[in-house]
mmCIF file of C-alpha atoms in Angstrom:
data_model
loop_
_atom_site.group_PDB
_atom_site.id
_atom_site.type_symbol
_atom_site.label_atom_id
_atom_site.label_comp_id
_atom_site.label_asym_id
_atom_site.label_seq_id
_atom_site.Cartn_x
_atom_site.Cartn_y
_atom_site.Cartn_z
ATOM 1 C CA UNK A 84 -76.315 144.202 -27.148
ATOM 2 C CA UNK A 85 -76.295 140.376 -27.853
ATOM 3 C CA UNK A 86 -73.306 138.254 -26.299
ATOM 4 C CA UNK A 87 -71.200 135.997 -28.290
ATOM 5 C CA UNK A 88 -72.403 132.309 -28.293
ATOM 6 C CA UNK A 89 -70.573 129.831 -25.807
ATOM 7 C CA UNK A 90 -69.441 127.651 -28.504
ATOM 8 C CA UNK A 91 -68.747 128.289 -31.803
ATOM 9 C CA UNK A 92 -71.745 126.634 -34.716
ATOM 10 C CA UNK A 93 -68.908 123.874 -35.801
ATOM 11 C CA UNK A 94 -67.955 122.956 -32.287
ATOM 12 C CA UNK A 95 -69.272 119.302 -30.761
ATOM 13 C CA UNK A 96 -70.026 120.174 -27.372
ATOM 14 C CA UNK A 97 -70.761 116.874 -24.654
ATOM 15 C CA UNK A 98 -72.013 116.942 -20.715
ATOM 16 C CA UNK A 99 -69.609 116.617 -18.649
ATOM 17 C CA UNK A 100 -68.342 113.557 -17.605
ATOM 18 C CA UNK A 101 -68.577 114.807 -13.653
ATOM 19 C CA UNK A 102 -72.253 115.769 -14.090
ATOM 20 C CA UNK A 103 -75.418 113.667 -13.944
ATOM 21 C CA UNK A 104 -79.155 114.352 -14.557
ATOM 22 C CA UNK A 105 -82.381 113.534 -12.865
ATOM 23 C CA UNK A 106 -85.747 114.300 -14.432
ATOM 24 C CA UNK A 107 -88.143 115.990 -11.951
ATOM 25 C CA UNK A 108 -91.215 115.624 -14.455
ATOM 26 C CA UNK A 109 -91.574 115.676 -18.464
ATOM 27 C CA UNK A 110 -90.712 119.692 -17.791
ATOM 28 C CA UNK A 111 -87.846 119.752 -15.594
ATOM 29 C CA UNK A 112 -84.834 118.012 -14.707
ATOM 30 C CA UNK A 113 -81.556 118.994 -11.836
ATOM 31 C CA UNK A 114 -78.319 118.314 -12.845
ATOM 32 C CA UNK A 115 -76.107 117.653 -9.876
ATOM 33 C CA UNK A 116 -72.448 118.713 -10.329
ATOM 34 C CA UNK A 117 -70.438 115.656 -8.841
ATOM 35 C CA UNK A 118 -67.046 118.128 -8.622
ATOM 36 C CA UNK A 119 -68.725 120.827 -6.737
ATOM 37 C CA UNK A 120 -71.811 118.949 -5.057
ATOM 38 C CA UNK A 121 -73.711 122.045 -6.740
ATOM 39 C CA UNK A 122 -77.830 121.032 -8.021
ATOM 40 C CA UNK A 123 -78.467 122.862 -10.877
ATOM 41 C CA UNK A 124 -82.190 122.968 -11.956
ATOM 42 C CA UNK A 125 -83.235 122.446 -15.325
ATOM 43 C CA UNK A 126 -86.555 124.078 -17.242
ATOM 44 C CA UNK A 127 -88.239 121.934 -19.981
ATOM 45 C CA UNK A 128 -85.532 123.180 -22.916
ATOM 46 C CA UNK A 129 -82.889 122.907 -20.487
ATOM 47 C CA UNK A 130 -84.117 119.351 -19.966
ATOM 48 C CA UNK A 131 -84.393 119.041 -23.403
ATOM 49 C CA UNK A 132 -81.410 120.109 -24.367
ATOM 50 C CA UNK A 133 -79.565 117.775 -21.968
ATOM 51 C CA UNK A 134 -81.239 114.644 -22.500
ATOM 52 C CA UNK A 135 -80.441 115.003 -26.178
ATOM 53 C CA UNK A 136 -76.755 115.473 -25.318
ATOM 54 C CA UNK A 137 -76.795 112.349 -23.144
ATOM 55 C CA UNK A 138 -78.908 110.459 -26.150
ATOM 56 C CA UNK A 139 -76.391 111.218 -28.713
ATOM 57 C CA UNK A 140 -73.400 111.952 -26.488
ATOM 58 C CA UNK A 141 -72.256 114.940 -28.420
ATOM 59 C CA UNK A 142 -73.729 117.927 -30.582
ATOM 60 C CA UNK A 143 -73.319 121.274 -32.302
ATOM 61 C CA UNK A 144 -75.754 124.337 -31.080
ATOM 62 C CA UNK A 145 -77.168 124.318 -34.445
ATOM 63 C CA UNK A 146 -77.973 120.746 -34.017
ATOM 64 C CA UNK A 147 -79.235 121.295 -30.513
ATOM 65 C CA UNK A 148 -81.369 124.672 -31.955
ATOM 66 C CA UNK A 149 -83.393 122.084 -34.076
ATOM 67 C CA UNK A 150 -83.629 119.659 -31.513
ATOM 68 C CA UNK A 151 -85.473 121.769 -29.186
ATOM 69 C CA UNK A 152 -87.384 123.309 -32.094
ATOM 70 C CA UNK A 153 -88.578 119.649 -33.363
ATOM 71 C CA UNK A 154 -89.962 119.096 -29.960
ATOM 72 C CA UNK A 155 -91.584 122.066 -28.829
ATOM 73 C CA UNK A 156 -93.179 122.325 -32.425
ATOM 74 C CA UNK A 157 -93.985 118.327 -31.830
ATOM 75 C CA UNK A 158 -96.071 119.530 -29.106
ATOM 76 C CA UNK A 159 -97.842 122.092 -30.502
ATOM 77 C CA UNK A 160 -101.090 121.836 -31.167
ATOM 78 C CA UNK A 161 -101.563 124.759 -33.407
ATOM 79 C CA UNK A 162 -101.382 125.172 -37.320
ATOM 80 C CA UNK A 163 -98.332 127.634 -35.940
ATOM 81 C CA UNK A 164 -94.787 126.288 -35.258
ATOM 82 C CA UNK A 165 -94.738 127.078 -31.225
ATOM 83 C CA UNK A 166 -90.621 127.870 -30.953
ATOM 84 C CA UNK A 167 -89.084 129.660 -34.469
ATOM 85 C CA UNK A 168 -85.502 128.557 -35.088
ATOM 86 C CA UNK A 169 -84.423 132.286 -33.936
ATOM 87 C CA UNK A 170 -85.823 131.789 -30.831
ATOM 88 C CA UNK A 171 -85.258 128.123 -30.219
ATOM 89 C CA UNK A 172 -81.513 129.145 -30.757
ATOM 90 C CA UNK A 173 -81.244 131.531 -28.424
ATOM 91 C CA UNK A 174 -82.610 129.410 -26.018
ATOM 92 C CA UNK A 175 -80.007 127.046 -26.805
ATOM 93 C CA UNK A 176 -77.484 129.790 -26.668
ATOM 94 C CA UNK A 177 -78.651 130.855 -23.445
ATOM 95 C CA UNK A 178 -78.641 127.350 -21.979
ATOM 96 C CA UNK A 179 -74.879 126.615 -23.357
ATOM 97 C CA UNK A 180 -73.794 129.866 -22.011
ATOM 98 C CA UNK A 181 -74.881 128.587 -18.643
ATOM 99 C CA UNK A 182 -73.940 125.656 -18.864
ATOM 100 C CA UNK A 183 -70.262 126.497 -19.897
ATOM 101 C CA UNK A 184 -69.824 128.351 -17.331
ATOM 102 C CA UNK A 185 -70.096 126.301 -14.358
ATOM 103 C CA UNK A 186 -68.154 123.600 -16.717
ATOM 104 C CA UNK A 187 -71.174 121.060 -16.993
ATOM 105 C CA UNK A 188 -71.164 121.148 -20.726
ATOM 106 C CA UNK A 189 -67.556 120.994 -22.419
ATOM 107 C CA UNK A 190 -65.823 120.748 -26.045
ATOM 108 C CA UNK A 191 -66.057 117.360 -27.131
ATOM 109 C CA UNK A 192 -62.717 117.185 -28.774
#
């Protein structure tokens, strides 16, 4: 049984304005949640995923689906794309799901 995504594909979703990222590494990051003094770690699409956010300051999933694709497959070294778009969007529902619920990534509107 899937679950629904957090957001729907025409919604501009943003980080928080209360939340703020530190990179561990190129593969990991912690978002600390200023409201609730809560760390929240990050894996490398998390990180990803967020640092795109912060670079352009909003973004559908769609949008963020090819994001992470573009740079997993960027560091590929195969012939083989290393994340399909199925799977680099369920990452990115997976991370937005999360995200949305402790309230660290919002509606933009």
């Amino acid at each position: 049984m899937s679950t629904a995504p957090a957001f729907a594909d025409d919604v501009p979703v943003r980080c928080a304005a209360h939340a703020t990222a530190t990179a561990l590494d190129a593969d990991a990051a912690v978002v600390l949640d200023l409201n609730s003094q809560t760390y929240y770690e990050l894996n490398e699409a998390g990180y990803v995923l967020w640092a795109y956010l912060q670079e352009h300051e909003q973004a559908t999933a769609p949008e963020l689906a090819e994001a992470l694709r573009a740079h997993a497959n960027a560091k590929s070294n195969d012939a083989d794309p290393a994340l399909s778009q199925a799977t680099a969007r369920t990452h990115t529902d997976t991370f937005l799901q999360s995200m949305r619920a402790v309230q660290l990534i919002v509606p933009a509107s």
